[in-house]
Amino acid sequence: MFRPMLRAQVITDVVIAVVLGALVLVATARGIDTPLAYLTVVGMTAALALRRVAPGLALATAWVFAVFQMVTGQQPDLSNLFIAGVVYTSSRYGSRRVRLAGLLSAIAGPITAALYLGLDDYRQRQGIATASTPEQESLKVAIAYFAVVLLLLLLPWLAGIIGRTRRSASMSREAQLLAERDAARADRAVAVEQERVRIARDMHDIVAHSLAVVIAQADGARYALRADPAIADEALGTISTTARRALGDVRELLGALRHEQGLAPTPEVDDIDRLVREMREVGLDVRIEREGDPLGLPTTTQLAVYRIVQESLTNAWKHGEPGTPVHAALSYRPDTVEITVVNRRADDGTRGPGTGHGLVGMRERAAMTGGTLTAGPRGDDFTVAVRMPSVPASGQLPRGLVPTTTTTPQERTGR
């Protein structure tokens, strides 16, 4: 029944109602012919004071004292104008039932007032000679009162409906703005998370490759230390260079993670030659074939090509048959880029300290550019085949829609 309102709003409504009620009493003091009229003014003032905090109760109070005014034979006064304010708030702040009651009051009120004032006028015309009959004259008076009271009550009710509609529209706009702001924040959070995942994937590729080179060179240096110190010194130099470069790349990636900006390392296809030299230095017999010209490939595509080749060669060194060649083929066509890396599988069941993220990362990189990746055993070999568009897709594929292949035993063992 009572709406939640601030105490200041309630006090303001009460003060306004009391002031208006006092003005009505002062203005109509000479015309009041019965003490009951004061009670009517007080009742209408109370209805006006309750108009916002309890629209339904205010409307009922106004009806009670309006009926009391008619039953006691009082004439309308200025306090009856308070009913217009009550009807307005019934449609502006009231519930559905209160709004309907306000509409019925805006229609029934004029009818009741017209009948009451028309009958009173008819009684006063009895015995008075007029140009027309008393019934006709009183009917004209009743119609005039009906029209006036209808305007006084129906227009405020319609104004309340308009105000309510505008307030609802404003709240809807605010809710829409809040939703758009939350959606923008969610999009930004998703973008940040995707960037962090990409950086983490880059870090995995960098660390895995660099550690593979360092381990291989360290083993070689240990065996060559006594036989040929020069070879050991060269191996230690390679370890130092590889570790320093990996440390710089990791620092750059961590800086991007901390600041959510900054430039992450972005190798290009031209860096594949350096990558092949490093893998040859650790004892991997890499034989690479190229077809086409990579000139003009976007940076994102070049990065994907480099990382896929890097991870494939690293996996071949860790999980392949030692001493066997690794064949890598790169085909650059106007609309597609194809990568194929084939190595002989180890038959002793040994594997490196992988975590199973290598193939998953390569597949995600291919999918992010709109391409596909297949990886698995083919006879005695393990083959990684990638096909991607030269120009990457406009958006990243959802995780649930990323093309996948059947999980191979090598993937489950951490290849």
PDB file of C-alpha atoms in Angstrom, residues 116-393:
ATOM      1  CA  TYR A 116     -25.505  15.823  -7.551  1.00  0.00           C
ATOM      2  CA  LEU A 117     -25.265  19.409  -8.792  1.00  0.00           C
ATOM      3  CA  GLY A 118     -27.951  18.933 -11.438  1.00  0.00           C
ATOM      4  CA  LEU A 119     -30.485  17.659  -8.900  1.00  0.00           C
ATOM      5  CA  ASP A 120     -29.589  20.467  -6.502  1.00  0.00           C
ATOM      6  CA  ASP A 121     -30.129  22.989  -9.301  1.00  0.00           C
ATOM      7  CA  TYR A 122     -33.462  21.333 -10.185  1.00  0.00           C
ATOM      8  CA  ARG A 123     -34.689  21.679  -6.568  1.00  0.00           C
ATOM      9  CA  GLN A 124     -33.778  25.348  -6.544  1.00  0.00           C
ATOM     10  CA  ARG A 125     -35.685  25.990  -9.813  1.00  0.00           C
ATOM     11  CA  GLN A 126     -38.948  24.628  -8.522  1.00  0.00           C
ATOM     12  CA  GLY A 127     -41.540  27.419  -8.508  1.00  0.00           C
ATOM     13  CA  ILE A 128     -39.364  29.790 -10.541  1.00  0.00           C
ATOM     14  CA  ALA A 129     -40.651  30.865 -13.947  1.00  0.00           C
ATOM     15  CA  THR A 130     -38.118  30.311 -16.736  1.00  0.00           C
ATOM     16  CA  ALA A 131     -38.180  30.407 -20.519  1.00  0.00           C
ATOM     17  CA  SER A 132     -37.933  26.616 -20.628  1.00  0.00           C
ATOM     18  CA  THR A 133     -38.839  23.885 -18.212  1.00  0.00           C
ATOM     19  CA  PRO A 134     -36.722  23.354 -15.026  1.00  0.00           C
ATOM     20  CA  GLU A 135     -35.708  19.934 -16.264  1.00  0.00           C
ATOM     21  CA  GLN A 136     -34.160  21.388 -19.408  1.00  0.00           C
ATOM     22  CA  GLU A 137     -32.312  24.127 -17.518  1.00  0.00           C
ATOM     23  CA  SER A 138     -30.990  21.670 -14.896  1.00  0.00           C
ATOM     24  CA  LEU A 139     -29.914  19.274 -17.627  1.00  0.00           C
ATOM     25  CA  LYS A 140     -27.826  22.023 -19.202  1.00  0.00           C
ATOM     26  CA  VAL A 141     -26.234  22.737 -15.832  1.00  0.00           C
ATOM     27  CA  ALA A 142     -25.511  19.036 -15.250  1.00  0.00           C
ATOM     28  CA  ILE A 143     -23.906  18.694 -18.681  1.00  0.00           C
ATOM     29  CA  ALA A 144     -21.727  21.736 -18.041  1.00  0.00           C
ATOM     30  CA  TYR A 145     -20.561  20.384 -14.683  1.00  0.00           C
ATOM     31  CA  PHE A 146     -19.897  16.975 -16.220  1.00  0.00           C
ATOM     32  CA  ALA A 147     -17.675  18.473 -18.906  1.00  0.00           C
ATOM     33  CA  VAL A 148     -15.737  20.637 -16.450  1.00  0.00           C
ATOM     34  CA  VAL A 149     -15.168  17.885 -13.885  1.00  0.00           C
ATOM     35  CA  LEU A 150     -14.283  15.381 -16.618  1.00  0.00           C
ATOM     36  CA  LEU A 151     -11.526  17.689 -17.859  1.00  0.00           C
ATOM     37  CA  LEU A 152     -10.312  18.305 -14.298  1.00  0.00           C
ATOM     38  CA  LEU A 153      -9.985  14.567 -13.588  1.00  0.00           C
ATOM     39  CA  LEU A 154      -9.334  12.833 -16.905  1.00  0.00           C
ATOM     40  CA  LEU A 155      -6.578  15.161 -18.083  1.00  0.00           C
ATOM     41  CA  PRO A 156      -4.494  14.657 -14.894  1.00  0.00           C
ATOM     42  CA  TRP A 157      -4.984  10.896 -15.197  1.00  0.00           C
ATOM     43  CA  LEU A 158      -3.733  10.963 -18.798  1.00  0.00           C
ATOM     44  CA  ALA A 159      -0.823  13.191 -17.783  1.00  0.00           C
ATOM     45  CA  GLY A 160       0.124  10.657 -15.119  1.00  0.00           C
ATOM     46  CA  ILE A 161       0.096   7.855 -17.690  1.00  0.00           C
ATOM     47  CA  ILE A 162       2.352   9.898 -19.974  1.00  0.00           C
ATOM     48  CA  GLY A 163       4.747  10.629 -17.134  1.00  0.00           C
ATOM     49  CA  ARG A 164       4.800   6.965 -16.147  1.00  0.00           C
ATOM     50  CA  THR A 165       5.525   5.932 -19.740  1.00  0.00           C
ATOM     51  CA  ARG A 166       8.354   8.441 -20.048  1.00  0.00           C
ATOM     52  CA  ARG A 167       9.847   7.242 -16.773  1.00  0.00           C
ATOM     53  CA  SER A 168       9.656   3.616 -17.936  1.00  0.00           C
ATOM     54  CA  ALA A 169      11.300   4.576 -21.226  1.00  0.00           C
ATOM     55  CA  SER A 170      14.055   6.408 -19.363  1.00  0.00           C
ATOM     56  CA  MET A 171      14.644   3.411 -17.096  1.00  0.00           C
ATOM     57  CA  SER A 172      14.738   1.153 -20.150  1.00  0.00           C
ATOM     58  CA  ARG A 173      17.330   3.392 -21.766  1.00  0.00           C
ATOM     59  CA  GLU A 174      19.405   3.370 -18.598  1.00  0.00           C
ATOM     60  CA  ALA A 175      19.128  -0.410 -18.387  1.00  0.00           C
ATOM     61  CA  GLN A 176      20.166  -0.682 -22.031  1.00  0.00           C
ATOM     62  CA  LEU A 177      23.156   1.584 -21.447  1.00  0.00           C
ATOM     63  CA  LEU A 178      24.152  -0.468 -18.412  1.00  0.00           C
ATOM     64  CA  ALA A 179      23.796  -3.657 -20.425  1.00  0.00           C
ATOM     65  CA  GLU A 180      25.900  -2.220 -23.242  1.00  0.00           C
ATOM     66  CA  ARG A 181      28.526  -1.095 -20.750  1.00  0.00           C
ATOM     67  CA  ASP A 182      28.596  -4.532 -19.126  1.00  0.00           C
ATOM     68  CA  ALA A 183      28.796  -6.152 -22.559  1.00  0.00           C
ATOM     69  CA  ALA A 184      31.702  -3.876 -23.487  1.00  0.00           C
ATOM     70  CA  ARG A 185      33.467  -4.794 -20.248  1.00  0.00           C
ATOM     71  CA  ALA A 186      32.836  -8.486 -20.918  1.00  0.00           C
ATOM     72  CA  ASP A 187      34.192  -8.146 -24.461  1.00  0.00           C
ATOM     73  CA  ARG A 188      37.252  -6.378 -23.147  1.00  0.00           C
ATOM     74  CA  ALA A 189      37.769  -9.076 -20.510  1.00  0.00           C
ATOM     75  CA  VAL A 190      37.442 -11.769 -23.170  1.00  0.00           C
ATOM     76  CA  ALA A 191      39.913  -9.949 -25.417  1.00  0.00           C
ATOM     77  CA  VAL A 192      42.370  -9.582 -22.532  1.00  0.00           C
ATOM     78  CA  GLU A 193      41.994 -13.252 -21.648  1.00  0.00           C
ATOM     79  CA  GLN A 194      42.515 -14.294 -25.258  1.00  0.00           C
ATOM     80  CA  GLU A 195      45.627 -12.156 -25.415  1.00  0.00           C
ATOM     81  CA  ARG A 196      46.908 -13.719 -22.215  1.00  0.00           C
ATOM     82  CA  VAL A 197      46.267 -17.191 -23.637  1.00  0.00           C
ATOM     83  CA  ARG A 198      48.143 -16.233 -26.807  1.00  0.00           C
ATOM     84  CA  ILE A 199      51.049 -14.915 -24.767  1.00  0.00           C
ATOM     85  CA  ALA A 200      51.074 -18.052 -22.628  1.00  0.00           C
ATOM     86  CA  ARG A 201      51.120 -20.149 -25.788  1.00  0.00           C
ATOM     87  CA  ASP A 202      54.048 -18.119 -27.141  1.00  0.00           C
ATOM     88  CA  MET A 203      55.852 -18.556 -23.842  1.00  0.00           C
ATOM     89  CA  HIS A 204      55.342 -22.303 -23.997  1.00  0.00           C
ATOM     90  CA  ASP A 205      56.768 -22.448 -27.516  1.00  0.00           C
ATOM     91  CA  ILE A 206      59.752 -20.277 -26.623  1.00  0.00           C
ATOM     92  CA  VAL A 207      60.631 -22.108 -23.420  1.00  0.00           C
ATOM     93  CA  ALA A 208      60.078 -25.592 -24.858  1.00  0.00           C
ATOM     94  CA  HIS A 209      62.224 -24.917 -27.912  1.00  0.00           C
ATOM     95  CA  SER A 210      64.986 -23.108 -26.029  1.00  0.00           C
ATOM     96  CA  LEU A 211      65.215 -25.783 -23.337  1.00  0.00           C
ATOM     97  CA  ALA A 212      65.424 -28.477 -25.990  1.00  0.00           C
ATOM     98  CA  VAL A 213      68.385 -26.678 -27.575  1.00  0.00           C
ATOM     99  CA  VAL A 214      70.027 -26.037 -24.191  1.00  0.00           C
ATOM    100  CA  ILE A 215      69.643 -29.659 -23.083  1.00  0.00           C
ATOM    101  CA  ALA A 216      71.056 -31.006 -26.312  1.00  0.00           C
ATOM    102  CA  GLN A 217      74.033 -28.626 -26.274  1.00  0.00           C
ATOM    103  CA  ALA A 218      74.697 -29.306 -22.589  1.00  0.00           C
ATOM    104  CA  ASP A 219      74.780 -33.069 -23.207  1.00  0.00           C
ATOM    105  CA  GLY A 220      77.113 -32.558 -26.154  1.00  0.00           C
ATOM    106  CA  ALA A 221      79.396 -30.272 -24.175  1.00  0.00           C
ATOM    107  CA  ARG A 222      79.623 -32.782 -21.332  1.00  0.00           C
ATOM    108  CA  TYR A 223      80.784 -35.571 -23.640  1.00  0.00           C
ATOM    109  CA  ALA A 224      83.118 -33.332 -25.662  1.00  0.00           C
ATOM    110  CA  LEU A 225      84.692 -31.587 -22.689  1.00  0.00           C
ATOM    111  CA  ARG A 226      87.596 -34.002 -22.351  1.00  0.00           C
ATOM    112  CA  ALA A 227      87.963 -35.046 -25.978  1.00  0.00           C
ATOM    113  CA  ASP A 228      87.717 -31.646 -27.683  1.00  0.00           C
ATOM    114  CA  PRO A 229      87.424 -28.543 -25.436  1.00  0.00           C
ATOM    115  CA  ALA A 230      86.837 -26.333 -28.507  1.00  0.00           C
ATOM    116  CA  ILE A 231      83.625 -28.167 -29.345  1.00  0.00           C
ATOM    117  CA  ALA A 232      82.572 -27.936 -25.712  1.00  0.00           C
ATOM    118  CA  ASP A 233      83.263 -24.207 -25.732  1.00  0.00           C
ATOM    119  CA  GLU A 234      81.190 -23.797 -28.906  1.00  0.00           C
ATOM    120  CA  ALA A 235      78.321 -25.752 -27.331  1.00  0.00           C
ATOM    121  CA  LEU A 236      78.450 -23.609 -24.211  1.00  0.00           C
ATOM    122  CA  GLY A 237      78.348 -20.492 -26.392  1.00  0.00           C
ATOM    123  CA  THR A 238      75.232 -21.796 -28.121  1.00  0.00           C
ATOM    124  CA  ILE A 239      73.668 -22.499 -24.719  1.00  0.00           C
ATOM    125  CA  SER A 240      74.449 -18.972 -23.593  1.00  0.00           C
ATOM    126  CA  THR A 241      73.068 -17.375 -26.765  1.00  0.00           C
ATOM    127  CA  THR A 242      69.914 -19.482 -26.748  1.00  0.00           C
ATOM    128  CA  ALA A 243      69.253 -18.887 -23.052  1.00  0.00           C
ATOM    129  CA  ARG A 244      69.774 -15.137 -23.352  1.00  0.00           C
ATOM    130  CA  ARG A 245      67.418 -14.882 -26.323  1.00  0.00           C
ATOM    131  CA  ALA A 246      64.793 -17.001 -24.557  1.00  0.00           C
ATOM    132  CA  LEU A 247      65.151 -14.896 -21.410  1.00  0.00           C
ATOM    133  CA  GLY A 248      64.634 -11.704 -23.412  1.00  0.00           C
ATOM    134  CA  ASP A 249      61.543 -13.119 -25.127  1.00  0.00           C
ATOM    135  CA  VAL A 250      60.075 -14.273 -21.818  1.00  0.00           C
ATOM    136  CA  ARG A 251      60.704 -10.888 -20.203  1.00  0.00           C
ATOM    137  CA  GLU A 252      58.965  -9.182 -23.100  1.00  0.00           C
ATOM    138  CA  LEU A 253      56.002 -11.528 -22.775  1.00  0.00           C
ATOM    139  CA  LEU A 254      55.790 -10.993 -19.028  1.00  0.00           C
ATOM    140  CA  GLY A 255      55.852  -7.245 -19.603  1.00  0.00           C
ATOM    141  CA  ALA A 256      52.879  -7.606 -21.937  1.00  0.00           C
ATOM    142  CA  LEU A 257      51.057  -9.664 -19.297  1.00  0.00           C
ATOM    143  CA  ARG A 258      51.645  -7.046 -16.619  1.00  0.00           C
ATOM    144  CA  HIS A 259      50.667  -4.036 -18.684  1.00  0.00           C
ATOM    145  CA  GLU A 260      48.126  -5.666 -21.034  1.00  0.00           C
ATOM    146  CA  GLN A 261      49.934  -3.776 -23.775  1.00  0.00           C
ATOM    147  CA  GLY A 262      53.372  -3.732 -25.238  1.00  0.00           C
ATOM    148  CA  LEU A 263      54.849  -5.667 -28.087  1.00  0.00           C
ATOM    149  CA  ALA A 264      55.164  -9.424 -27.812  1.00  0.00           C
ATOM    150  CA  PRO A 265      57.882 -11.134 -29.893  1.00  0.00           C
ATOM    151  CA  THR A 266      56.624 -11.691 -33.418  1.00  0.00           C
ATOM    152  CA  PRO A 267      58.968 -13.944 -35.413  1.00  0.00           C
ATOM    153  CA  GLU A 268      58.556 -14.032 -39.175  1.00  0.00           C
ATOM    154  CA  VAL A 269      58.983 -16.760 -41.768  1.00  0.00           C
ATOM    155  CA  ASP A 270      62.495 -15.479 -42.486  1.00  0.00           C
ATOM    156  CA  ASP A 271      63.454 -16.523 -38.945  1.00  0.00           C
ATOM    157  CA  ILE A 272      62.799 -20.163 -39.843  1.00  0.00           C
ATOM    158  CA  ASP A 273      66.327 -20.377 -41.308  1.00  0.00           C
ATOM    159  CA  ARG A 274      67.809 -19.446 -37.938  1.00  0.00           C
ATOM    160  CA  LEU A 275      65.492 -21.958 -36.291  1.00  0.00           C
ATOM    161  CA  VAL A 276      66.664 -24.713 -38.641  1.00  0.00           C
ATOM    162  CA  ARG A 277      70.312 -23.889 -37.933  1.00  0.00           C
ATOM    163  CA  GLU A 278      69.704 -24.156 -34.204  1.00  0.00           C
ATOM    164  CA  MET A 279      68.022 -27.531 -34.562  1.00  0.00           C
ATOM    165  CA  ARG A 280      70.864 -28.791 -36.759  1.00  0.00           C
ATOM    166  CA  GLU A 281      73.353 -27.692 -34.123  1.00  0.00           C
ATOM    167  CA  VAL A 282      71.644 -29.897 -31.547  1.00  0.00           C
ATOM    168  CA  GLY A 283      71.873 -32.869 -33.884  1.00  0.00           C
ATOM    169  CA  LEU A 284      68.548 -32.851 -35.679  1.00  0.00           C
ATOM    170  CA  ASP A 285      68.886 -33.518 -39.404  1.00  0.00           C
ATOM    171  CA  VAL A 286      66.387 -31.010 -40.777  1.00  0.00           C
ATOM    172  CA  ARG A 287      65.720 -31.005 -44.514  1.00  0.00           C
ATOM    173  CA  ILE A 288      63.481 -28.161 -45.569  1.00  0.00           C
ATOM    174  CA  GLU A 289      61.828 -27.489 -48.890  1.00  0.00           C
ATOM    175  CA  ARG A 290      60.132 -24.255 -49.894  1.00  0.00           C
ATOM    176  CA  GLU A 291      57.712 -23.460 -52.678  1.00  0.00           C
ATOM    177  CA  GLY A 292      56.421 -20.005 -53.485  1.00  0.00           C
ATOM    178  CA  ASP A 293      57.177 -16.600 -52.039  1.00  0.00           C
ATOM    179  CA  PRO A 294      56.043 -15.657 -48.486  1.00  0.00           C
ATOM    180  CA  LEU A 295      56.370 -11.963 -49.297  1.00  0.00           C
ATOM    181  CA  GLY A 296      53.136 -10.172 -48.422  1.00  0.00           C
ATOM    182  CA  LEU A 297      51.913 -12.606 -45.756  1.00  0.00           C
ATOM    183  CA  PRO A 298      50.300 -10.837 -42.782  1.00  0.00           C
ATOM    184  CA  THR A 299      52.224 -10.765 -39.515  1.00  0.00           C
ATOM    185  CA  THR A 300      49.716 -13.039 -37.804  1.00  0.00           C
ATOM    186  CA  THR A 301      50.078 -15.692 -40.494  1.00  0.00           C
ATOM    187  CA  GLN A 302      53.882 -15.490 -40.406  1.00  0.00           C
ATOM    188  CA  LEU A 303      53.841 -15.877 -36.627  1.00  0.00           C
ATOM    189  CA  ALA A 304      51.569 -18.920 -36.897  1.00  0.00           C
ATOM    190  CA  VAL A 305      53.829 -20.518 -39.530  1.00  0.00           C
ATOM    191  CA  TYR A 306      56.940 -19.935 -37.431  1.00  0.00           C
ATOM    192  CA  ARG A 307      55.420 -21.254 -34.199  1.00  0.00           C
ATOM    193  CA  ILE A 308      54.002 -24.368 -35.877  1.00  0.00           C
ATOM    194  CA  VAL A 309      57.337 -25.192 -37.501  1.00  0.00           C
ATOM    195  CA  GLN A 310      59.143 -24.488 -34.230  1.00  0.00           C
ATOM    196  CA  GLU A 311      56.893 -26.772 -32.209  1.00  0.00           C
ATOM    197  CA  SER A 312      56.975 -29.507 -34.864  1.00  0.00           C
ATOM    198  CA  LEU A 313      60.780 -29.570 -34.962  1.00  0.00           C
ATOM    199  CA  THR A 314      61.009 -29.487 -31.180  1.00  0.00           C
ATOM    200  CA  ASN A 315      58.620 -32.426 -30.910  1.00  0.00           C
ATOM    201  CA  ALA A 316      60.567 -34.301 -33.596  1.00  0.00           C
ATOM    202  CA  TRP A 317      63.774 -33.872 -31.613  1.00  0.00           C
ATOM    203  CA  LYS A 318      62.176 -34.922 -28.323  1.00  0.00           C
ATOM    204  CA  HIS A 319      60.022 -37.805 -29.567  1.00  0.00           C
ATOM    205  CA  GLY A 320      61.465 -38.855 -32.944  1.00  0.00           C
ATOM    206  CA  GLU A 321      63.944 -41.564 -33.843  1.00  0.00           C
ATOM    207  CA  PRO A 322      67.469 -40.210 -33.247  1.00  0.00           C
ATOM    208  CA  GLY A 323      69.644 -39.941 -36.311  1.00  0.00           C
ATOM    209  CA  THR A 324      66.811 -39.960 -38.816  1.00  0.00           C
ATOM    210  CA  PRO A 325      66.062 -36.939 -41.026  1.00  0.00           C
ATOM    211  CA  VAL A 326      63.119 -34.612 -40.499  1.00  0.00           C
ATOM    212  CA  HIS A 327      61.455 -33.390 -43.680  1.00  0.00           C
ATOM    213  CA  ALA A 328      59.729 -29.994 -43.577  1.00  0.00           C
ATOM    214  CA  ALA A 329      57.880 -28.579 -46.576  1.00  0.00           C
ATOM    215  CA  LEU A 330      56.510 -25.031 -46.813  1.00  0.00           C
ATOM    216  CA  SER A 331      54.236 -24.100 -49.719  1.00  0.00           C
ATOM    217  CA  TYR A 332      53.234 -20.469 -50.147  1.00  0.00           C
ATOM    218  CA  ARG A 333      50.379 -20.054 -52.614  1.00  0.00           C
ATOM    219  CA  PRO A 334      48.329 -16.929 -53.403  1.00  0.00           C
ATOM    220  CA  ASP A 335      45.421 -18.062 -51.239  1.00  0.00           C
ATOM    221  CA  THR A 336      46.807 -20.732 -48.914  1.00  0.00           C
ATOM    222  CA  VAL A 337      49.867 -21.717 -46.917  1.00  0.00           C
ATOM    223  CA  GLU A 338      50.647 -25.393 -46.390  1.00  0.00           C
ATOM    224  CA  ILE A 339      53.059 -26.833 -43.843  1.00  0.00           C
ATOM    225  CA  THR A 340      54.131 -30.461 -43.651  1.00  0.00           C
ATOM    226  CA  VAL A 341      56.636 -31.842 -41.135  1.00  0.00           C
ATOM    227  CA  VAL A 342      57.435 -35.563 -41.207  1.00  0.00           C
ATOM    228  CA  ASN A 343      59.783 -37.423 -38.852  1.00  0.00           C
ATOM    229  CA  ARG A 344      60.438 -41.064 -37.999  1.00  0.00           C
ATOM    230  CA  ARG A 345      58.782 -42.202 -34.776  1.00  0.00           C
ATOM    231  CA  ALA A 346      60.865 -43.650 -31.969  1.00  0.00           C
ATOM    232  CA  ASP A 347      60.134 -47.335 -31.442  1.00  0.00           C
ATOM    233  CA  ASP A 348      61.475 -47.665 -27.911  1.00  0.00           C
ATOM    234  CA  GLY A 349      58.454 -46.038 -26.252  1.00  0.00           C
ATOM    235  CA  THR A 350      60.493 -43.232 -24.731  1.00  0.00           C
ATOM    236  CA  ARG A 351      59.250 -39.697 -24.768  1.00  0.00           C
ATOM    237  CA  GLY A 352      60.404 -36.286 -23.656  1.00  0.00           C
ATOM    238  CA  PRO A 353      59.120 -34.315 -20.680  1.00  0.00           C
ATOM    239  CA  GLY A 354      56.163 -32.924 -22.609  1.00  0.00           C
ATOM    240  CA  THR A 355      52.875 -31.790 -21.069  1.00  0.00           C
ATOM    241  CA  GLY A 356      50.576 -32.420 -24.029  1.00  0.00           C
ATOM    242  CA  HIS A 357      50.187 -28.719 -24.900  1.00  0.00           C
ATOM    243  CA  GLY A 358      52.298 -28.723 -28.058  1.00  0.00           C
ATOM    244  CA  LEU A 359      49.801 -30.190 -30.526  1.00  0.00           C
ATOM    245  CA  VAL A 360      46.934 -28.405 -28.833  1.00  0.00           C
ATOM    246  CA  GLY A 361      48.717 -25.069 -29.250  1.00  0.00           C
ATOM    247  CA  MET A 362      49.490 -25.751 -32.922  1.00  0.00           C
ATOM    248  CA  ARG A 363      45.902 -26.728 -33.613  1.00  0.00           C
ATOM    249  CA  GLU A 364      44.620 -23.561 -31.928  1.00  0.00           C
ATOM    250  CA  ARG A 365      47.037 -21.405 -33.937  1.00  0.00           C
ATOM    251  CA  ALA A 366      45.852 -22.968 -37.169  1.00  0.00           C
ATOM    252  CA  ALA A 367      42.207 -22.549 -36.192  1.00  0.00           C
ATOM    253  CA  MET A 368      42.694 -18.895 -35.235  1.00  0.00           C
ATOM    254  CA  THR A 369      43.827 -18.145 -38.783  1.00  0.00           C
ATOM    255  CA  GLY A 370      40.895 -20.081 -40.241  1.00  0.00           C
ATOM    256  CA  GLY A 371      42.959 -23.147 -41.123  1.00  0.00           C
ATOM    257  CA  THR A 372      43.073 -26.793 -40.098  1.00  0.00           C
ATOM    258  CA  LEU A 373      45.727 -29.103 -38.666  1.00  0.00           C
ATOM    259  CA  THR A 374      46.056 -32.865 -38.688  1.00  0.00           C
ATOM    260  CA  ALA A 375      48.707 -34.623 -36.662  1.00  0.00           C
ATOM    261  CA  GLY A 376      49.280 -38.293 -36.084  1.00  0.00           C
ATOM    262  CA  PRO A 377      51.195 -41.419 -37.064  1.00  0.00           C
ATOM    263  CA  ARG A 378      51.379 -42.488 -40.682  1.00  0.00           C
ATOM    264  CA  GLY A 379      53.093 -45.847 -40.793  1.00  0.00           C
ATOM    265  CA  ASP A 380      56.492 -45.492 -39.183  1.00  0.00           C
ATOM    266  CA  ASP A 381      56.386 -41.699 -39.436  1.00  0.00           C
ATOM    267  CA  PHE A 382      54.685 -38.941 -37.486  1.00  0.00           C
ATOM    268  CA  THR A 383      53.221 -36.246 -39.731  1.00  0.00           C
ATOM    269  CA  VAL A 384      52.022 -32.729 -38.968  1.00  0.00           C
ATOM    270  CA  ALA A 385      50.019 -31.215 -41.845  1.00  0.00           C
ATOM    271  CA  VAL A 386      48.648 -27.681 -41.736  1.00  0.00           C
ATOM    272  CA  ARG A 387      46.600 -25.795 -44.279  1.00  0.00           C
ATOM    273  CA  MET A 388      45.673 -22.180 -43.605  1.00  0.00           C
ATOM    274  CA  PRO A 389      44.540 -19.185 -45.679  1.00  0.00           C
ATOM    275  CA  SER A 390      47.118 -16.614 -46.621  1.00  0.00           C
ATOM    276  CA  VAL A 391      44.909 -13.939 -45.078  1.00  0.00           C
ATOM    277  CA  PRO A 392      43.719 -14.946 -41.590  1.00  0.00           C
ATOM    278  CA  ALA A 393      40.047 -15.184 -40.707  1.00  0.00           C
TER     279      ALA A 393
END
